[in-house]
Tab-separated table of C-alpha atoms and ligand atoms in Angstrom:
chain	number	residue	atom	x	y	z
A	1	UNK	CA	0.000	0.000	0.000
A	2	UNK	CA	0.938	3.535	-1.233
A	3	UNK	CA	-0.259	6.524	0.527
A	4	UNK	CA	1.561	9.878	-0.498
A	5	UNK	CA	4.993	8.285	-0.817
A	6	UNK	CA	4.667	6.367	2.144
A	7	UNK	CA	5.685	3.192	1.632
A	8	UNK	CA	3.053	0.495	3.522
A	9	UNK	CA	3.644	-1.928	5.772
A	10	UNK	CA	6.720	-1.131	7.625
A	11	UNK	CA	8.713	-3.640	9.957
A	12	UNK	CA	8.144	-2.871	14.041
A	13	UNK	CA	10.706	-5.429	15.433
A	14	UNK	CA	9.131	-6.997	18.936
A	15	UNK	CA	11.158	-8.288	21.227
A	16	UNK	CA	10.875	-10.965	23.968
A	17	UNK	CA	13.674	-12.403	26.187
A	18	UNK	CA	12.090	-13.765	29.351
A	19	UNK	CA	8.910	-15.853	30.803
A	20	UNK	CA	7.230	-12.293	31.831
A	21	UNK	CA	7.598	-10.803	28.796
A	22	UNK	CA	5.408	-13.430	26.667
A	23	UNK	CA	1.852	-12.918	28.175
A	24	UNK	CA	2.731	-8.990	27.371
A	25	UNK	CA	3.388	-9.289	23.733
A	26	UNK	CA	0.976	-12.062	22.822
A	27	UNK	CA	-1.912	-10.011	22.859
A	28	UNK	CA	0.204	-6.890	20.851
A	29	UNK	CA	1.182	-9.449	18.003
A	30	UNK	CA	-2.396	-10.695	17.920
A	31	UNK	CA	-3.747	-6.622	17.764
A	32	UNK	CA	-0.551	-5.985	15.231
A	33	UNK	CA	-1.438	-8.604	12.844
A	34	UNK	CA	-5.027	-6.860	12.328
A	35	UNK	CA	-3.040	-3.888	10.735
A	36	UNK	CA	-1.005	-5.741	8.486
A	37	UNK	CA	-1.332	-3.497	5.706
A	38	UNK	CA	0.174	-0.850	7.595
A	39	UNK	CA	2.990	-3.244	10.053
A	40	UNK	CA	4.406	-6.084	9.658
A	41	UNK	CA	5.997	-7.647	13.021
A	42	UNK	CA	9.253	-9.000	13.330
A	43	UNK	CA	9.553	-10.873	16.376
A	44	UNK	CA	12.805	-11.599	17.935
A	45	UNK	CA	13.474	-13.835	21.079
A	46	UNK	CA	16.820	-13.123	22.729
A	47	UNK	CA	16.991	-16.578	24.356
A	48	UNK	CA	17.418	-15.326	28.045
A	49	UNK	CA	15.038	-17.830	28.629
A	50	UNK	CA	15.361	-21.061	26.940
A	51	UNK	CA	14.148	-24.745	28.861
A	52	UNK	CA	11.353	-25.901	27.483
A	53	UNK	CA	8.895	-25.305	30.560
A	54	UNK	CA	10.352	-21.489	30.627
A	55	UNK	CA	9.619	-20.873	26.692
A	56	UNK	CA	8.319	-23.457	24.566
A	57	UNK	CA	4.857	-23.895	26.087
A	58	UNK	CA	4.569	-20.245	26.889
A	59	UNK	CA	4.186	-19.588	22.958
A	60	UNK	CA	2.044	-22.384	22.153
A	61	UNK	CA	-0.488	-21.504	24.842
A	62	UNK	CA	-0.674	-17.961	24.251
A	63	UNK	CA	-0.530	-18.458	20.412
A	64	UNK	CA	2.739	-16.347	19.906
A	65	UNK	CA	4.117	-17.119	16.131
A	66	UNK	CA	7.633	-18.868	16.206
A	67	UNK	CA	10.043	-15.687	16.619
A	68	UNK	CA	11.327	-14.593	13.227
A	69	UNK	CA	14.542	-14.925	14.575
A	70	UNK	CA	16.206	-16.399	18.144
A	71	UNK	CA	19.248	-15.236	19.402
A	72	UNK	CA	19.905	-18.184	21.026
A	73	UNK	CA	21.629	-16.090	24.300
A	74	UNK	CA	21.277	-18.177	27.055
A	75	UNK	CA	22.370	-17.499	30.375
A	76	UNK	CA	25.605	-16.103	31.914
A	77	UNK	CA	26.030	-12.737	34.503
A	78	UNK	CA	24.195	-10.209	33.475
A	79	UNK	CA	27.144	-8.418	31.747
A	80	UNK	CA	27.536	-11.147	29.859
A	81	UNK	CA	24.049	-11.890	29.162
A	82	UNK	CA	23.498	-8.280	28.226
A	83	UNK	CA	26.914	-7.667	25.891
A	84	UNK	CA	25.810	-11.159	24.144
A	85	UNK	CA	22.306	-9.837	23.095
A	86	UNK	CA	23.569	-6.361	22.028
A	87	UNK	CA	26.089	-8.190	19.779
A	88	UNK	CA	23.692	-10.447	18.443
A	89	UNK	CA	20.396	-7.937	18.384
A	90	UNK	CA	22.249	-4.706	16.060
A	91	UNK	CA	22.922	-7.273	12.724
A	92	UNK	CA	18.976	-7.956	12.847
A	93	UNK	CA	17.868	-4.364	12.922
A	94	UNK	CA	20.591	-3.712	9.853
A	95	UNK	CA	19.345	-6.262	8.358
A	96	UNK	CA	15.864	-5.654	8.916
A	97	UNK	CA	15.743	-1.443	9.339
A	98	UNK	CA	12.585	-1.485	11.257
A	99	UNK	CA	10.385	1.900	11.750
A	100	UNK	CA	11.094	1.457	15.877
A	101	UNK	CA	11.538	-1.418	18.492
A	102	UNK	CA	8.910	-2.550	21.209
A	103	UNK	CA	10.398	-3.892	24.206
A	104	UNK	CA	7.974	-4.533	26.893
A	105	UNK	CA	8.942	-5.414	30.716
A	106	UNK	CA	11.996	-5.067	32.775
A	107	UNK	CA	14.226	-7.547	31.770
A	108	UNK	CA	18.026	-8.048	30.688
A	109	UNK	CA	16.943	-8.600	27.240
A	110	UNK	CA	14.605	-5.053	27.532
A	111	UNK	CA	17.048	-2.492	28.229
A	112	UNK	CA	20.034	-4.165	26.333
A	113	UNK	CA	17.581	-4.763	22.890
A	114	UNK	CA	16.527	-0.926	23.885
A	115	UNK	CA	20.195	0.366	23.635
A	116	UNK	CA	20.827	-0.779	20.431
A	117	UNK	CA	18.242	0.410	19.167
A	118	UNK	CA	18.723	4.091	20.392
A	119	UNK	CA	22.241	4.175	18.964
A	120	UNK	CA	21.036	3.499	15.696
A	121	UNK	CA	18.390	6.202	15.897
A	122	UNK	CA	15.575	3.811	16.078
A	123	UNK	CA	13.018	5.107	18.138
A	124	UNK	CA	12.004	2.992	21.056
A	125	UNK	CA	8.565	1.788	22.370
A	126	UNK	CA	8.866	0.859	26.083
A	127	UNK	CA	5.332	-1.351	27.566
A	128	UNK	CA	5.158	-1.543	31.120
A	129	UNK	CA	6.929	2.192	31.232
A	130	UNK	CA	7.670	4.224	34.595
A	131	UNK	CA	7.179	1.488	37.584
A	132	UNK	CA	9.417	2.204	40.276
A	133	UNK	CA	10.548	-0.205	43.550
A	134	UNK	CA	13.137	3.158	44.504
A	135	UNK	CA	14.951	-0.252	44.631
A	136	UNK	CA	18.200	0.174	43.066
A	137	UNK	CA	19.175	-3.253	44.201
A	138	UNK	CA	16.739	-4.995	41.917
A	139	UNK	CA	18.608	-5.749	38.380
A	140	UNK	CA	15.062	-5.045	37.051
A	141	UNK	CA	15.135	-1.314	38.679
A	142	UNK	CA	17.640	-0.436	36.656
A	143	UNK	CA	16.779	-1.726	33.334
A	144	UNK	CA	13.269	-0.097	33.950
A	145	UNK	CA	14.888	3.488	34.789
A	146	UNK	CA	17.505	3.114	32.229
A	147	UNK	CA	14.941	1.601	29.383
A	148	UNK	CA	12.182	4.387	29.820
A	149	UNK	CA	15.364	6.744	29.427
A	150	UNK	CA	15.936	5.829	25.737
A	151	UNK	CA	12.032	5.579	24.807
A	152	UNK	CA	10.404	7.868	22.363
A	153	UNK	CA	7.097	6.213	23.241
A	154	UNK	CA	6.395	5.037	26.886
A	155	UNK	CA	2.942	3.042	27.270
A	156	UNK	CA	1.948	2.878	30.869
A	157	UNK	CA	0.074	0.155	33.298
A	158	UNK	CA	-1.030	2.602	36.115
A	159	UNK	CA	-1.325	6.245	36.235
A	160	UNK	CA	1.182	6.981	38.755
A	161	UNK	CA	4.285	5.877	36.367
A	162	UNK	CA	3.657	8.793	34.983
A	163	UNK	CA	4.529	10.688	37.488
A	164	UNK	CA	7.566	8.775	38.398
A	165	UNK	CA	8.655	9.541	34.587
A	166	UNK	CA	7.918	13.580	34.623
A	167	UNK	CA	10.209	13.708	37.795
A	168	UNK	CA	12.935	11.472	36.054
A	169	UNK	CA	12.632	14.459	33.755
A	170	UNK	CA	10.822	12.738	30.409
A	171	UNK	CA	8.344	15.022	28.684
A	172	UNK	CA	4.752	14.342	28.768
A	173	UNK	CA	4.276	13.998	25.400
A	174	UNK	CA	6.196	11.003	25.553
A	175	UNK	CA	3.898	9.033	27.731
A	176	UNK	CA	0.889	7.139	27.153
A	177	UNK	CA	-1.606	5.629	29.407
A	178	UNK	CA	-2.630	2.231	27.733
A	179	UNK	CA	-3.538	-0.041	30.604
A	180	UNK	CA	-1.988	-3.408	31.396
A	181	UNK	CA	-1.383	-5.765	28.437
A	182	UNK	CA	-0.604	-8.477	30.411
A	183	UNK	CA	-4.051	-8.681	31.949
A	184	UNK	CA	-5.531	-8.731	28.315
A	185	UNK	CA	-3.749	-12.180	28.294
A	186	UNK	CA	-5.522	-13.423	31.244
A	187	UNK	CA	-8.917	-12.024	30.609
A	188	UNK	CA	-8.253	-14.265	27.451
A	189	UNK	CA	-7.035	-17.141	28.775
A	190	UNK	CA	-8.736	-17.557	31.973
A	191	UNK	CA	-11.263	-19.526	30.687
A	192	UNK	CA	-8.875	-22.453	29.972
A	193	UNK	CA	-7.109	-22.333	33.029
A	194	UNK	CA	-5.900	-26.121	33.868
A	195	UNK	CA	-7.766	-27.194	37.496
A	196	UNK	CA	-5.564	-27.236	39.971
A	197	UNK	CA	-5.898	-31.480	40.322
A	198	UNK	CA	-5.128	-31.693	36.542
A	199	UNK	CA	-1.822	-29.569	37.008
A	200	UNK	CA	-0.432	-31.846	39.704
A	201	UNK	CA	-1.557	-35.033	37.725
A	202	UNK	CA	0.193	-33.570	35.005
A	203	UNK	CA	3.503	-33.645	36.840
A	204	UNK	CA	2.490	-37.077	38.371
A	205	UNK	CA	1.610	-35.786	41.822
A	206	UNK	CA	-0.549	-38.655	43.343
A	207	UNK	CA	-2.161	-36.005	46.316
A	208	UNK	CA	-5.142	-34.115	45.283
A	209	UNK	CA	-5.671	-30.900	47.262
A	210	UNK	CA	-9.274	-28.905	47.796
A	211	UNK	CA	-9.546	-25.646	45.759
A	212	UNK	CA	-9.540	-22.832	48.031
A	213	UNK	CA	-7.480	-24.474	50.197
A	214	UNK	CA	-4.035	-23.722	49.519
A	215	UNK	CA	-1.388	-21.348	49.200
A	216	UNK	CA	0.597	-20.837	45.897
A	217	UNK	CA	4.151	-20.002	46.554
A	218	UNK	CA	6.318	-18.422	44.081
A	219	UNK	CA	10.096	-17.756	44.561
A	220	UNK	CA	12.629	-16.306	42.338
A	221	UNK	CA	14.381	-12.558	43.122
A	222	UNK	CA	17.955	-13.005	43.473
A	223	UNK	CA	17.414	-10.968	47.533
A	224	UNK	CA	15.352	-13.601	48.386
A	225	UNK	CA	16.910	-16.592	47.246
A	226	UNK	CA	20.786	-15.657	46.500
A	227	UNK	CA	21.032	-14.813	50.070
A	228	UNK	CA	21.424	-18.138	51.723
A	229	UNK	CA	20.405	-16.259	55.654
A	230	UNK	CA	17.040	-14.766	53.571
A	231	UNK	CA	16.497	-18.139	51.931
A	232	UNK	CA	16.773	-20.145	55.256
A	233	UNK	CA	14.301	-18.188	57.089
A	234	UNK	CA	12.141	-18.204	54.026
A	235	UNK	CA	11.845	-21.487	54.062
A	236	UNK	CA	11.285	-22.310	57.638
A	237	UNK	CA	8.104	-19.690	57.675
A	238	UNK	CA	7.117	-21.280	54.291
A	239	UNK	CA	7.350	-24.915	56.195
A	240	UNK	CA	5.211	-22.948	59.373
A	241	UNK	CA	2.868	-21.969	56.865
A	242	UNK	CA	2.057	-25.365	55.644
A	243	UNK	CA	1.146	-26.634	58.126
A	244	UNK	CA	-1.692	-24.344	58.482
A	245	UNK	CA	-2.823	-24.947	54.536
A	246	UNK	CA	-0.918	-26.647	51.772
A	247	UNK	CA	1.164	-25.143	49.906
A	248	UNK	CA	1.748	-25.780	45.954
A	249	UNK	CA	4.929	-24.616	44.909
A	250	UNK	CA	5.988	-24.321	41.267
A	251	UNK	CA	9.799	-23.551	41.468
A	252	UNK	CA	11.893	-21.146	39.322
A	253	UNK	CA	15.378	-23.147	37.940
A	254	UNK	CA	17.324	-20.704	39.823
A	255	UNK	CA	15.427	-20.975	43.084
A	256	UNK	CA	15.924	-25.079	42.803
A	257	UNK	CA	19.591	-24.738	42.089
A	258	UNK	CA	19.920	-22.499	45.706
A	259	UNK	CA	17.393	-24.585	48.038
A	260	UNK	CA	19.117	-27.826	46.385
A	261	UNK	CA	23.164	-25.988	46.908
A	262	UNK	CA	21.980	-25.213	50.771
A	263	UNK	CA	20.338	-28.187	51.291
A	264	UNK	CA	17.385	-26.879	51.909
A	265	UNK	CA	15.119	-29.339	50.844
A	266	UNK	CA	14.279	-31.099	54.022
A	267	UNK	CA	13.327	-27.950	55.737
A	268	UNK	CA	9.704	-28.543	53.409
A	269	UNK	CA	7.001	-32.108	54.115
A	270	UNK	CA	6.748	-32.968	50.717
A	271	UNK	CA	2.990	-33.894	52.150
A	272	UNK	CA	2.599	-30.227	53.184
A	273	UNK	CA	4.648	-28.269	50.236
A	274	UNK	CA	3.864	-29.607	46.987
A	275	UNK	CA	7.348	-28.206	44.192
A	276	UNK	CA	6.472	-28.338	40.867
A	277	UNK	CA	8.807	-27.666	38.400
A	278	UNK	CA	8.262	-24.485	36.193
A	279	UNK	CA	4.677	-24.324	35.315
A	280	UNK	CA	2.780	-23.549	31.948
A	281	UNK	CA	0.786	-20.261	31.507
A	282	UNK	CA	-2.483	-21.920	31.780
A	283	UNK	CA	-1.667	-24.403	34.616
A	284	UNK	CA	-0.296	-21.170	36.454
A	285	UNK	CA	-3.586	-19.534	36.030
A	286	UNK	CA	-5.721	-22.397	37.745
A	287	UNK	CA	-3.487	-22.742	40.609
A	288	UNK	CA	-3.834	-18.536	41.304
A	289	UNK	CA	-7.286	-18.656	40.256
A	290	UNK	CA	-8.468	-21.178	42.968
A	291	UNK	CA	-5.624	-20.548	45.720
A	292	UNK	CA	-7.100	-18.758	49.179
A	293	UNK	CA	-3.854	-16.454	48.684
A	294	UNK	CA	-0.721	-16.201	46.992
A	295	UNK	CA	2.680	-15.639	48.516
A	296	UNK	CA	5.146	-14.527	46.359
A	297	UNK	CA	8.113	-12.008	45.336
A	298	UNK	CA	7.164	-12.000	41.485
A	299	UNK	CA	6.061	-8.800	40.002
A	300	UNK	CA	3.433	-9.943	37.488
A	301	UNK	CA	1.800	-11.999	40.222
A	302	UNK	CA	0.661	-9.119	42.083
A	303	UNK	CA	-0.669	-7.639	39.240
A	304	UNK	CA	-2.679	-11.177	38.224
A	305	UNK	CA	-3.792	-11.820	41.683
A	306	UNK	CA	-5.196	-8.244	42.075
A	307	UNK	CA	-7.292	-9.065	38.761
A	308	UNK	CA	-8.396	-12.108	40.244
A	309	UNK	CA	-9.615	-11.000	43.313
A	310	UNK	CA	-7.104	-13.302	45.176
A	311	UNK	CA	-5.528	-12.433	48.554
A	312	UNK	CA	-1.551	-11.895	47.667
A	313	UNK	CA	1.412	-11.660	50.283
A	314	UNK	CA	4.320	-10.341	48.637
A	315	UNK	CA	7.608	-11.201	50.096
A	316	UNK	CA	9.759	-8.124	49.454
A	317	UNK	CA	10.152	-4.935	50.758
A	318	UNK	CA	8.965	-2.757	48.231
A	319	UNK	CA	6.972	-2.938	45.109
A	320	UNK	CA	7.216	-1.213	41.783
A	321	UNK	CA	3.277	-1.700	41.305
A	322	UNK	CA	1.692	0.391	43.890
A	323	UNK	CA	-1.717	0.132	42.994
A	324	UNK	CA	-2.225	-3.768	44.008
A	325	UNK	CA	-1.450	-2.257	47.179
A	326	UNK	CA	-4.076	1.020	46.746
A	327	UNK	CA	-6.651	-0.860	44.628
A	328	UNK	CA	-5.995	-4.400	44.626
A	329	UNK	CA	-5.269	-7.333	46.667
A	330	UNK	CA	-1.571	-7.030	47.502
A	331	UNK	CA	-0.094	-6.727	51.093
A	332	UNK	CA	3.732	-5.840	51.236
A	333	UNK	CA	5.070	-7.885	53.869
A	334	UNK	CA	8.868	-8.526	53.169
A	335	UNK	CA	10.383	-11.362	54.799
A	336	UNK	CA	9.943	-11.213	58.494
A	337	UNK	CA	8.697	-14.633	59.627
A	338	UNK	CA	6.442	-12.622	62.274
A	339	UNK	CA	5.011	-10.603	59.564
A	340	UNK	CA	4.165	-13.322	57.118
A	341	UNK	CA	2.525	-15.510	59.642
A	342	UNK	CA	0.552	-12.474	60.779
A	343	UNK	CA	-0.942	-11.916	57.150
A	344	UNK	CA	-1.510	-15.672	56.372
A	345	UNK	CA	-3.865	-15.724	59.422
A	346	UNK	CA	-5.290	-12.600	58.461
A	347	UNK	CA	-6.346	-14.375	55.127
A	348	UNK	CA	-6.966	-17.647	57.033
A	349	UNK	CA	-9.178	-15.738	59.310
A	350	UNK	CA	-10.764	-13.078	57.623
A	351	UNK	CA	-10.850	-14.246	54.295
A	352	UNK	CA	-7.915	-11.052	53.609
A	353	UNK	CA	-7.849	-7.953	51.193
A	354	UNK	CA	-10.521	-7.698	48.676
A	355	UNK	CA	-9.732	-4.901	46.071
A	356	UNK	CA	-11.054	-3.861	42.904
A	357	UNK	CA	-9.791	-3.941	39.270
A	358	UNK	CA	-7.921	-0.782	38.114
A	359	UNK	CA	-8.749	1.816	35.527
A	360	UNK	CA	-7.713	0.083	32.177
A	361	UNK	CA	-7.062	-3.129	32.914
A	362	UNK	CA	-9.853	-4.340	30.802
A	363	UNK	CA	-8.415	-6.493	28.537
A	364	UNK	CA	-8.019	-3.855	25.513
A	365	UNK	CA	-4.882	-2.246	26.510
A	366	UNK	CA	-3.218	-4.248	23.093
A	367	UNK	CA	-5.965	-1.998	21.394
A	368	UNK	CA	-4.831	1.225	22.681
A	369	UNK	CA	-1.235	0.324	22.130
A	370	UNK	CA	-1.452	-0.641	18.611
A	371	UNK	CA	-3.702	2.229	17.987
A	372	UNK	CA	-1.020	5.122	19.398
A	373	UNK	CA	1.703	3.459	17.573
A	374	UNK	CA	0.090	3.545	14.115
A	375	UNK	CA	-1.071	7.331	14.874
A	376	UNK	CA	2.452	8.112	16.122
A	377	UNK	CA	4.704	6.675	13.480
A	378	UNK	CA	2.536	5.790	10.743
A	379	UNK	CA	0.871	8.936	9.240
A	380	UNK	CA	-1.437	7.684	6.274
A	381	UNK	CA	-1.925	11.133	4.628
B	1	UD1	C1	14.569	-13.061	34.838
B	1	UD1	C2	14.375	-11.556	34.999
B	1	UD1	C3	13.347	-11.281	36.089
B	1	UD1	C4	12.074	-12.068	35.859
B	1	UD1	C5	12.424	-13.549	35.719
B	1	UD1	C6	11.211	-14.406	35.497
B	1	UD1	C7	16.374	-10.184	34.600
B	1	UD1	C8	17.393	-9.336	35.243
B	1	UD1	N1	15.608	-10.894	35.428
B	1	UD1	O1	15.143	-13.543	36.040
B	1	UD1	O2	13.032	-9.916	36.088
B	1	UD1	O3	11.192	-11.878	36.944
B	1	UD1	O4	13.320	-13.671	34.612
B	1	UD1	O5	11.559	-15.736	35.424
B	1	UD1	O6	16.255	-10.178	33.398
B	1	UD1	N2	17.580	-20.722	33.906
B	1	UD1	C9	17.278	-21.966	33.433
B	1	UD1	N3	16.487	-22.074	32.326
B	1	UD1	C10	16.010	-20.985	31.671
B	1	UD1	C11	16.328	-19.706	32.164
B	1	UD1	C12	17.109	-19.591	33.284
B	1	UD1	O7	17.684	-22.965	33.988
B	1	UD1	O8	15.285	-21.157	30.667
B	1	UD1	C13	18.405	-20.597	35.133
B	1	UD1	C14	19.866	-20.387	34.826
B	1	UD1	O9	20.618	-21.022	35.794
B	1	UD1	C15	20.037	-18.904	34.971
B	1	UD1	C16	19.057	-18.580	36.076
B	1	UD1	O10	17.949	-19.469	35.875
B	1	UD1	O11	21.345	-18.535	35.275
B	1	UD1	C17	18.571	-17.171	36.059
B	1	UD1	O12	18.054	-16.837	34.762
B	1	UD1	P1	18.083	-15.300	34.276
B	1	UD1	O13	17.462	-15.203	32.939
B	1	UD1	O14	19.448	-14.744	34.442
B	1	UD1	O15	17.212	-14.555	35.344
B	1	UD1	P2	15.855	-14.947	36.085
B	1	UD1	O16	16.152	-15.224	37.502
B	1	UD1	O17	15.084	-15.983	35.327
């Protein structure tokens, strides 16, 4: 298509590294493709994630097309990790000279796809723009800070990233409040969430456990389970907890590789604490769906479980997704035992924090995302 010159569709290169970053851009490639006279994505996966359980069935549940190209990264520290993308990421946008880049998230594979980008004068479109821990220990905090830095378009989840951006000194004009994409994934999925008996038949768990009557634990941020003090004490609350409901715990490759090094293991009943390995997107969703509440230190939980309506405990100290705190169902509790046992028999007892569902996450934020990007960068007259 020919409109004044302009030369129809043009190439937006998406890019995906990590588990998180799949249920954001499934529902963008889906909106995309309904504009393909006008874009054309070009979907690259960095390879930051890579086992099977951490990738493969990610795409095939949420219908993501086999990336156009896989960088094949793997892990290593994050300089490593990072420098290894950047190498591998700037031959694909020569070769491919997109209009502009979407990154979406916090990840390694975010900011260093973003910086390449940006030094080739590609303009940038950051999803999941301005959240802010104030946590400049978390390896995500600064990829978010340092990615919403080199955007030309920054798409916000909640309204108060704005703000954190216009202090940080980036000009309104730049920011756009779209809603959360990665809720559009689970109003879309949640249908064909697994049941939570199916899930542990599936990974040939003999014990069936009532619905409502468990805790779902997830585990993964390198200040809870890198520091071996942190990680004991974790465990011996989680192994307290248990014993008050089950708990189902799906477990994160690095958080197995630290419980196994400490030898950890026989801190949990295996009759009490149920560890999965890595679950799929839709057996993920029944287990959060039908849990009485959620403990976890995963940012994308808090977000699901506050559009769930389940109780969540989150075990950090901070959070870079305040409203699950205002609005939703999140408690910040960190990791003092005393604390954690105090909010688990809150929820035990009181049935916890009911919230509501915030202000665009309504399952057409994909919609409004697509929509600004074709107004912004693809004029048709
Ligand atoms: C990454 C993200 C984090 C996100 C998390 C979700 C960064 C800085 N962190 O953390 O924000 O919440 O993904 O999972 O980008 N491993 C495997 N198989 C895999 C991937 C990883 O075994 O497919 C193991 C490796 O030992 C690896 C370790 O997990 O070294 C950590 O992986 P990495 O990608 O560095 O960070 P995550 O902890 O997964």
């Amino acid at each position: 298509m020919t409109t004044n010159n302009l030369v129809y569709p043009k190439t937006l290169i998406c890019v995906v590294g990590a588990r998180p970053n799949f249920m954001k851009m499934a529902p963008i490639i889906r909106e995309l493709k309904k504009f393909n006279n006008l874009i054309t994505p070009y979907l690259v996966h960095t390879g930051q994630h890579y086992d099977q359980a951490m990738k493969d069935t990610f795409f095939q549940q949420l219908g993501i097309p086999e990336p156009d190209n896989d960088l094949g990264v793997g892990s290593g520290s994050h300089a490593v990790q990072a420098a290894n993308i950047m190498l591998k990421f700037e031959p694909v946008l020569d070769e491919i000279k997109p209009f502009a880049v979407l990154v979406v998230g916090d990840v390694n594979s975010t900011i260093a796809c973003g910086l390449v980008a940006v030094k080739k004068q590609i303009p940038l479109i950051h999803v999941e723009a301005g959240l802010r821990s104030y946590d400049r220990e978390m390896p995500e905090e600064i990829n978010r800070i340092l990615t919403d830095q080199l955007s030309d378009l920054l798409l916000t989840t909640e309204r108060s990233a704005a703000d954190n951006l216009l202090k940080e000194g980036i000009a309104a004009e730049r920011i756009q409040f779209a809603g959360n994409v990665m809720i559009d994934s689970l109003l879309t999925n949640c249908k064909q969430a697994v049941s939570i008996n199916q899930t542990l038949q599936n990974y040939g768990c003999t014990q069936t456990i009532v619905e409502s009557n468990y805790a779902l634990l997830t585990l993964h941020r390198p200040s809870n389970v890198d520091d071996s003090e942190t990680l004991v004490r974790l465990m011996e609350v989680i192994s307290d907890v248990s014993f008050k409901l089950p708990i189902i715990f799906p477990v994160h490759p690095r958080t197995q590789q630290k419980i196994s090094a400490a030898g950890l293991l026989t801190k949990l009943s295996p009759e009490r604490v149920i560890m999965l390995p890595p679950v799929s997107y839709l057996e993920m969703l029944g287990l959060m769906q039908s849990a009485k509440l959620v403990l976890t230190d995963s940012g994308g939980l808090q977000e699901e479980t506050t559009a769930l309506g389940v109780p969540c405990i989150t075990l950090r100290e901070n959070t870079e997704r305040p409203i699950t705190v205002t609005e939703g169902t999140n408690t910040i509790v960190g990791t003092d035992p005393d604390k954690i046992m105090e909010c688990v028999d809150e929820v035990l007892l009181n049935g916890g924090k009911s919230g509501r569902v915030p202000e665009y996450w309504d399952g057409d934020a994909a919609k409004r995302i697509v929509s600004e990007i074709i107004s912004r960068y693809l004029p048709t007259e």
